[in-house]
Coordinates of C-alpha atoms in Angstrom, one line a residue:
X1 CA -4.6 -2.2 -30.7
X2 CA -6.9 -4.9 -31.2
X3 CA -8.7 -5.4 -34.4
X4 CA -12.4 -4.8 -35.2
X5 CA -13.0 -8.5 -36.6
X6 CA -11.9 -11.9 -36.1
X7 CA -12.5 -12.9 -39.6
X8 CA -12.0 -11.3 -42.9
X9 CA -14.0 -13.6 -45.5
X10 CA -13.0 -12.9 -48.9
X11 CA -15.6 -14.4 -51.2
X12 CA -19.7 -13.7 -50.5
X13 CA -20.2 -17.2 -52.2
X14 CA -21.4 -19.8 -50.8
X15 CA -18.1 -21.2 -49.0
X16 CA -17.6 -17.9 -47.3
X17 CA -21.1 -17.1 -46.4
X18 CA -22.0 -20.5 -44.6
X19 CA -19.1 -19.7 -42.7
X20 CA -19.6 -16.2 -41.6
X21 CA -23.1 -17.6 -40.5
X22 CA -21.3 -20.3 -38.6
X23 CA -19.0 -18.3 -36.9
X24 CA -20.9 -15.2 -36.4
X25 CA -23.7 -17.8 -34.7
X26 CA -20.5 -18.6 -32.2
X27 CA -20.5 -14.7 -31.3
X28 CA -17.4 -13.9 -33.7
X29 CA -17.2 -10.7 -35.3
X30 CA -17.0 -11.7 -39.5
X31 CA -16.8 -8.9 -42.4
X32 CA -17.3 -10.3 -45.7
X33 CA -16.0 -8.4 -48.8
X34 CA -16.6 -9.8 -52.8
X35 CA -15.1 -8.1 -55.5
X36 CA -18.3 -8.5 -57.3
X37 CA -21.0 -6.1 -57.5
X38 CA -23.6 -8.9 -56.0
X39 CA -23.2 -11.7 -53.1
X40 CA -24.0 -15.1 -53.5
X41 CA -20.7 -16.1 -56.0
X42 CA -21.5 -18.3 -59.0
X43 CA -25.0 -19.4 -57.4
X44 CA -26.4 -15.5 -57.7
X45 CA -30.0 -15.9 -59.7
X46 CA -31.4 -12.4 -60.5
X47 CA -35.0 -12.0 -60.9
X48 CA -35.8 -10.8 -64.7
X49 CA -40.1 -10.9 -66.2
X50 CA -40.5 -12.5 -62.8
X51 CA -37.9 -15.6 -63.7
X52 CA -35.2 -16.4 -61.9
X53 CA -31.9 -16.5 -63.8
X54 CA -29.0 -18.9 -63.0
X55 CA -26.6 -15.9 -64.2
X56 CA -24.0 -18.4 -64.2
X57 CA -24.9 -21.3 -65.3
X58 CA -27.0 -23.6 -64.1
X59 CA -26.9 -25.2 -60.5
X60 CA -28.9 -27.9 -59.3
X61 CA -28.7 -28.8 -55.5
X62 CA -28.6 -32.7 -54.6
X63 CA -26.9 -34.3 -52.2
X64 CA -27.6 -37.4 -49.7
X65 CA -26.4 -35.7 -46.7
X66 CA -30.0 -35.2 -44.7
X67 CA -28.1 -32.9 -42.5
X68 CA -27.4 -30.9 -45.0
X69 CA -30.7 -30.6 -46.8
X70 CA -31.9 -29.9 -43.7
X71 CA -29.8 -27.3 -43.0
X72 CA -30.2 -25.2 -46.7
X73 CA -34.1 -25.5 -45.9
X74 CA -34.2 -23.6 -42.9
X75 CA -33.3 -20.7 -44.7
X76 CA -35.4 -20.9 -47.9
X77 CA -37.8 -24.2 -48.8
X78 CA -36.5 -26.2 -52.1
X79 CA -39.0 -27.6 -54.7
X80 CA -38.7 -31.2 -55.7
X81 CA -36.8 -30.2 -59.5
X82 CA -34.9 -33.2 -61.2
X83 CA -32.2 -32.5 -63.6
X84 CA -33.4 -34.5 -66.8
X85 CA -31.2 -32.8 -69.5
X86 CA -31.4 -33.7 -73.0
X87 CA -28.7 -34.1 -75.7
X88 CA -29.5 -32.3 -79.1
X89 CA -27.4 -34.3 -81.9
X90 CA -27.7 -33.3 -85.9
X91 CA -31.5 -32.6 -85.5
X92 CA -32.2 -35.5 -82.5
X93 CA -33.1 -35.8 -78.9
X94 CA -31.5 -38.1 -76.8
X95 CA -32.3 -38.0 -73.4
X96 CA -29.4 -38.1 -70.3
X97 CA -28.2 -39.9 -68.4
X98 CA -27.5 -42.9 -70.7
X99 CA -30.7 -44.9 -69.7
X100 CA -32.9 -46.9 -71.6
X101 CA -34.4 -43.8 -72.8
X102 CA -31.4 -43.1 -74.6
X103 CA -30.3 -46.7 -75.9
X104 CA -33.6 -47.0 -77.3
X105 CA -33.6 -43.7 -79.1
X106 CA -30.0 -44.5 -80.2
X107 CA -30.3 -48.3 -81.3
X108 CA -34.4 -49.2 -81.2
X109 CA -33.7 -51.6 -78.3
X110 CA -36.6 -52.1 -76.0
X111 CA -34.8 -53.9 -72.9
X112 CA -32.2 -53.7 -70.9
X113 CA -31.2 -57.5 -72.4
X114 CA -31.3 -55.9 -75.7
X115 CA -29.2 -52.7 -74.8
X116 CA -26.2 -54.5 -72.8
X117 CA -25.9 -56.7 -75.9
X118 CA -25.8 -53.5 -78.2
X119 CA -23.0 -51.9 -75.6
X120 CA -21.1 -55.5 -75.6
X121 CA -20.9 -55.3 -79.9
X122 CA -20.4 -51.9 -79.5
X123 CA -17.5 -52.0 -77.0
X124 CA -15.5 -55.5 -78.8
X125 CA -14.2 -53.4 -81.6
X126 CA -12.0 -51.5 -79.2
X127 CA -11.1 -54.8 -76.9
X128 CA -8.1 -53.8 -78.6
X129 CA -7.0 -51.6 -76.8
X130 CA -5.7 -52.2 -73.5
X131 CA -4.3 -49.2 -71.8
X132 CA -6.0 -46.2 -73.3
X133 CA -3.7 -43.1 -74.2
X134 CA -6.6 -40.5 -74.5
X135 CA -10.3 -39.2 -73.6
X136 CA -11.5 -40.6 -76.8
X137 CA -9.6 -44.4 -76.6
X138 CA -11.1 -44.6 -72.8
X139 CA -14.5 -43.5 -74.0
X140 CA -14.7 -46.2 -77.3
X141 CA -13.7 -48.9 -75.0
X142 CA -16.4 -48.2 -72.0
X143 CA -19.6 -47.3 -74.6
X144 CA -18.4 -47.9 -78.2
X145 CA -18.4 -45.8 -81.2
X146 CA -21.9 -44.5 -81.1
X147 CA -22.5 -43.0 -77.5
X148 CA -19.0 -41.5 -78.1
X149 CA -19.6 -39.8 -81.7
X150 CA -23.0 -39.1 -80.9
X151 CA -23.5 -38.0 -77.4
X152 CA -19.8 -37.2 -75.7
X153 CA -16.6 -36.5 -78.3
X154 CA -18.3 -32.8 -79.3
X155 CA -19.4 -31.8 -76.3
X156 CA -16.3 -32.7 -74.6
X157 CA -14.1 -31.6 -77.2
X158 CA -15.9 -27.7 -77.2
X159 CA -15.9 -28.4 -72.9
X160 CA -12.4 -28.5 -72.6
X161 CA -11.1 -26.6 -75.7
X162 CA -8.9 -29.4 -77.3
X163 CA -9.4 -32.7 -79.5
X164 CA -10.6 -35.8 -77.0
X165 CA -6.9 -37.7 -78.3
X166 CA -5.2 -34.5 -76.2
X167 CA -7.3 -35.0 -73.1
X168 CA -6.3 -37.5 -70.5
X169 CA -8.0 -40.4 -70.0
X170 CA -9.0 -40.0 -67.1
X171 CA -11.5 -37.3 -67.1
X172 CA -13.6 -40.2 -67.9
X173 CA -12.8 -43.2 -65.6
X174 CA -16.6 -44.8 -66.4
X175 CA -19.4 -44.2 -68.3
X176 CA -22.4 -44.1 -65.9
X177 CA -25.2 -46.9 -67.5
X178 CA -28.7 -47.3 -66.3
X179 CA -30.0 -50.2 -67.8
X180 CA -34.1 -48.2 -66.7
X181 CA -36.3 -45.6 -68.2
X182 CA -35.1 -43.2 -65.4
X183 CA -33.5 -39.7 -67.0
X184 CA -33.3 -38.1 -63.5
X185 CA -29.7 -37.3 -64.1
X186 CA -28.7 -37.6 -60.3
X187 CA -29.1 -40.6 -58.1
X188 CA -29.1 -38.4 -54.8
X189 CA -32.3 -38.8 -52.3
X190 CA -32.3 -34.7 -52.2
X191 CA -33.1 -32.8 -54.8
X192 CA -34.1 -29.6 -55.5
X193 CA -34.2 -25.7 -56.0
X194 CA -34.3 -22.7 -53.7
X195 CA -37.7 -21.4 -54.2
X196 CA -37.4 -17.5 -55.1
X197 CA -33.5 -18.6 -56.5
X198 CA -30.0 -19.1 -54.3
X199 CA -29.9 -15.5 -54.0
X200 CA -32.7 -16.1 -51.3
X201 CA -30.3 -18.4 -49.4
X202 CA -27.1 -16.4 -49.8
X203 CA -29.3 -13.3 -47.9
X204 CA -29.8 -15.1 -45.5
X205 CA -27.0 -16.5 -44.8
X206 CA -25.1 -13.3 -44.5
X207 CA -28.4 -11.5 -42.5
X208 CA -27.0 -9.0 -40.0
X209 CA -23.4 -9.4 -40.8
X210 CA -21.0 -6.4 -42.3
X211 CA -20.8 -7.1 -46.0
X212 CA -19.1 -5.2 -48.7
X213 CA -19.8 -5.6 -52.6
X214 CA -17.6 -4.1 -55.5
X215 CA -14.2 -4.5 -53.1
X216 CA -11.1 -6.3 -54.6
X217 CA -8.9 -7.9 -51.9
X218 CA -6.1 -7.3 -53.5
X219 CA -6.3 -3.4 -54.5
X220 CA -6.7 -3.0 -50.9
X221 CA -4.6 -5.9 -49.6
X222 CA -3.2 -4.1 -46.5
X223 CA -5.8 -2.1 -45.3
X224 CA -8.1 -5.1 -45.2
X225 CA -5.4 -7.9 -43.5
X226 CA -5.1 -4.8 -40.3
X227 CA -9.2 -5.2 -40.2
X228 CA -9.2 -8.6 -38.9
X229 CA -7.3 -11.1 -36.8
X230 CA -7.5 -14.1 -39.6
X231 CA -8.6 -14.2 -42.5
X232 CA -11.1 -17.0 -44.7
X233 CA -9.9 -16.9 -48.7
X234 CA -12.1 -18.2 -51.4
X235 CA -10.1 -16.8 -54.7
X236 CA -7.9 -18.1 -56.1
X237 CA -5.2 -19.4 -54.1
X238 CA -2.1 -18.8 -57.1
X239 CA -3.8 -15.1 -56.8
X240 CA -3.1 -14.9 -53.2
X241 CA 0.7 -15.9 -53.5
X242 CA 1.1 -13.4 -56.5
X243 CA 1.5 -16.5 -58.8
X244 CA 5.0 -17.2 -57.6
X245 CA 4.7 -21.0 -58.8
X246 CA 3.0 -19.7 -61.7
X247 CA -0.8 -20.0 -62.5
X248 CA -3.3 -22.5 -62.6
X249 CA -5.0 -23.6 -65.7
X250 CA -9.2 -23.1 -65.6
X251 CA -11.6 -23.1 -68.3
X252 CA -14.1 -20.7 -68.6
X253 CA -16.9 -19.6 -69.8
X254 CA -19.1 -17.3 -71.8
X255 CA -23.0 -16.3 -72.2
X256 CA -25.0 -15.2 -74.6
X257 CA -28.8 -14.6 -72.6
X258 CA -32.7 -13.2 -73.9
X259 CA -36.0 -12.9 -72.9
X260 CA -38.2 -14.0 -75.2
X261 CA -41.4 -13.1 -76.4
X262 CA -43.0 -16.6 -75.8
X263 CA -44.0 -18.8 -72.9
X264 CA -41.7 -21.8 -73.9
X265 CA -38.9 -22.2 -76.1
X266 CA -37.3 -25.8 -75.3
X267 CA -39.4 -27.3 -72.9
X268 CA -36.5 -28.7 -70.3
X269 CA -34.3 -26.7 -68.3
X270 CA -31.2 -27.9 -70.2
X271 CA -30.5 -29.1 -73.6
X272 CA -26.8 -30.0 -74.6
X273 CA -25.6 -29.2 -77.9
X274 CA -23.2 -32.5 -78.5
X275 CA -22.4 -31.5 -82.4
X276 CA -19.3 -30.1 -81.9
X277 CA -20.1 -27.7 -85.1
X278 CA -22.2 -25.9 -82.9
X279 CA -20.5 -23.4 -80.8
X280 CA -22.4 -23.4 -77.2
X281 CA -22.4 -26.5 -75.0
X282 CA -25.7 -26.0 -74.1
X283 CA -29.1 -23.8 -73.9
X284 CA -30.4 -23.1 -70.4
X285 CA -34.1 -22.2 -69.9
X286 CA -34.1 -21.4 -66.3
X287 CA -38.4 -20.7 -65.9
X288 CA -38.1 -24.5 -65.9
X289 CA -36.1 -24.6 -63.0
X290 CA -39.2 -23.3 -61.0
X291 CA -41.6 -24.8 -63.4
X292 CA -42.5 -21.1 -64.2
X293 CA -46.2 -20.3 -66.3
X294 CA -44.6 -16.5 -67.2
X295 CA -45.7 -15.2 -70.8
X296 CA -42.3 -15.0 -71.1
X297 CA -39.1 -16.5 -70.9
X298 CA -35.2 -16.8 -70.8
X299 CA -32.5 -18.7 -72.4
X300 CA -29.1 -18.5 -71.7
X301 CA -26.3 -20.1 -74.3
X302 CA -23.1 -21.3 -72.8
X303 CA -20.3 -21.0 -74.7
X304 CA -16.6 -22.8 -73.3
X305 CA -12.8 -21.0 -73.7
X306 CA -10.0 -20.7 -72.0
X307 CA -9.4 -19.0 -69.0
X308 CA -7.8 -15.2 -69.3
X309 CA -7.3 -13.0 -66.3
X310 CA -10.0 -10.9 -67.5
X311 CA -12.7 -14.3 -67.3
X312 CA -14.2 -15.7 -63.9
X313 CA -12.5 -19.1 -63.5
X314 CA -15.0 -22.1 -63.9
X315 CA -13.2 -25.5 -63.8
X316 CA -9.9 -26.3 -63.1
X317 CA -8.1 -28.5 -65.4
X318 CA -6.7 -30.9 -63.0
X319 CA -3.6 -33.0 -65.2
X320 CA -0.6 -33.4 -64.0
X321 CA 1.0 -29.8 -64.6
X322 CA -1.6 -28.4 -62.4
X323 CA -1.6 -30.7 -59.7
X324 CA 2.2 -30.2 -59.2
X325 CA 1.5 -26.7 -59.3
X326 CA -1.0 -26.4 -57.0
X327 CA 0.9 -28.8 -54.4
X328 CA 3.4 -26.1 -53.8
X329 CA 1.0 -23.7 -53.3
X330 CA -0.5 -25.8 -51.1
X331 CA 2.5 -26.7 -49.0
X332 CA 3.6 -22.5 -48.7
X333 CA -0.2 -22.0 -47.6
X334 CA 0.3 -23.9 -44.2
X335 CA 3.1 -21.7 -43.4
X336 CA 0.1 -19.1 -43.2
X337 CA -1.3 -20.0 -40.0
X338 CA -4.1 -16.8 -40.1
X339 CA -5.3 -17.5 -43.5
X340 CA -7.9 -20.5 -44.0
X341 CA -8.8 -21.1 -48.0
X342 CA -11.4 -23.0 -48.6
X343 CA -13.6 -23.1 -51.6
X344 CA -13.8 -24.4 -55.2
X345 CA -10.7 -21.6 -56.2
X346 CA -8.8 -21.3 -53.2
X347 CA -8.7 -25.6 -52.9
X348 CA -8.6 -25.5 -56.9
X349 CA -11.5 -28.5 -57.0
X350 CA -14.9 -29.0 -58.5
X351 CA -17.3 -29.3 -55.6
X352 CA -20.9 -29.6 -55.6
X353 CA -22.7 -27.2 -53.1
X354 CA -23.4 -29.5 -50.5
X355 CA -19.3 -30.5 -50.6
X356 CA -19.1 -26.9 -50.1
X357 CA -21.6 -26.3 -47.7
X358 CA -20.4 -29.4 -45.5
X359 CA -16.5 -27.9 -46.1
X360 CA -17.5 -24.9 -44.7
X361 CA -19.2 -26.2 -41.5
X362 CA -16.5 -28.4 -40.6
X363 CA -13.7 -25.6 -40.6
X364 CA -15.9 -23.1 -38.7
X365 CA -15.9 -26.7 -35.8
X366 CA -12.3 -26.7 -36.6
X367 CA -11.4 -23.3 -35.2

């Protein structure tokens, strides 16, 4: 008996739905199934007082791919937002990315001359050091002691759950210095937000194909594998094999959100909290996104921990426990030659959306 779909996408993020588009655009028949009660993954924005909320976390499209930007504006226009967070340190702003912005605010230096001179003093206390053990050794010999109190160990150290001498060095292979008054945080030609949110884009996507919200793959594994002839999985790939290598390590994360009864409360769309004696990494005010005039507005606080099954999964802590983990998972996985994973969970990286997006458009070529 033949089945009613060639492709069973678990995920209705953004992975999964630029591929049913994709593939349903070649004429094949896609069902898409999320265990949440909403499409559109960790991108979803919900409308609330007329703003749209980043209900997990903030995401900021950029990429220098013009096929891709191309491709996410003909289903919903982008504005021209630039991610210029700030860093909020014992009572002081300090704009990011380190830029002559921040060197000035840190040291009082007024050009670039000035400011490599301060990082060179800075950096010869620790020209000790020669092979750095840790986090914290790697980041005092790229930037020196005050970028690293000041503006990284706190917020790194509440990131990731543990003191910066018990994270690996590399998480930070170089510290990214612009010696210009530039705080646009990213250097791609692209920028931008969905006008109306990514929820916008996500419906699109998915426009005219079977969707089903509030459906866990796994309490109904078997019905849902006889639905299709292959299947597309975006969870977790340890998930799909039951664990039997064990699980993979992710840190997660928690929110605390309100509206509030005035029209501004920060004035920039993120502010990171890098006093490690404050408990959230950082305050979200997502009008700004849209560069919203509402009476009103929202905040969201984000608040790191570790990962328990009852958490979504954010980022993977990729040491060398994981990795070997994950490759064994990874080598079973091409023994499955009717499952495809591809995403952030089931590939157990950190992509940016247009990785994804460009991911997803190469497999759906690929098959």
């Amino acid at each position: 008996m033949s089945k009613k779909y060639d492709y069973l996408i678990v995920g209705a993020g953004l992975y999964g739905s630029v591929f049913a588009h994709e593939a349903t655009k070649k004429g094949k028949r896609c069902f898409v199934i999320d265990k949440r009660s909403h499409i559109g993954g960790n991108i979803y924005t919900e409308n609330i007082e007329g703003i749209n909320v980043h209900k997990y976390g903030a995401h900021i499209f950029h990429t220098n791919n013009k096929e891709i930007w191309d491709y996410v504006n003909s289903f919903v226009e982008f504005n021209h937002f630039r991610n210029s967070p700030l860093a909020y340190y014992k009572g002081k702003l300090y704009n990011l990315p380190f830029n002559m912005n921040t060197f000035y605010q840190l040291w009082g230096v007024k050009t670039p001359i000035e400011a490599k001179a301060k990082i060179e003093e800075q950096r010869a206390m620790f020209k000790h050091i020669k092979f750095p053990k840790n986090l914290e050794e790697q980041a005092l010999v790229l930037g020196g002691k005050d970028i690293y109190k000041k503006l990284i160990k706190g917020y790194t150290e509440k990131q990731w759950g543990r003191s910066a001498k018990n994270i690996p060095a590399f998480i930070i292979r170089r510290l990214p210095f612009r010696f210009t008054f530039d705080n646009n945080y990213f250097n791609d030609i692209y920028q931008g937000i969905p006008k109306g949110g990514y929820t916008i884009l996500i419906k699109k996507l998915l426009e005219g194909i079977d969707v089903k919200t509030n459906l866990n793959f796994f309490d109904e594994r078997n019905n849902l594998e006889k639905l299709a002839d292959k299947i597309v999985f975006t969870g977790k790939i340890d998930e799909f094999f039951d664990y039997r290598f064990g699980k993979l390590e992710y840190r997660s994360l928690h929110f605390e959100s309100e509206l509030l009864d005035i029209d501004n409360y920060q004035g920039n769309a993120v502010v990171n909290y890098t006093d490690k004696r404050v408990p959230y990494t950082r305050i979200i005010e997502h009008k700004h996104f849209e560069f919203g005039t509402q009476d009103k507005t929202y905040i969201t606080k984000e608040y790191p921990h570790e990962f328990s099954k009852d958490d979504e999964p954010y980022y993977p802590v990729n040491d060398e426990k994981n990795q070997h983990i994950l490759k064994k998972y990874n080598e079973l996985a091409k023994q499955y030659n009717n499952v495809h994973f591809g995403g952030r969970l089931a590939e157990y990286k950190y992509y940016d959306m247009h990785n994804v997006i460009e991911n997803a458009l190469k497999t759906v070529k690929y098959f």
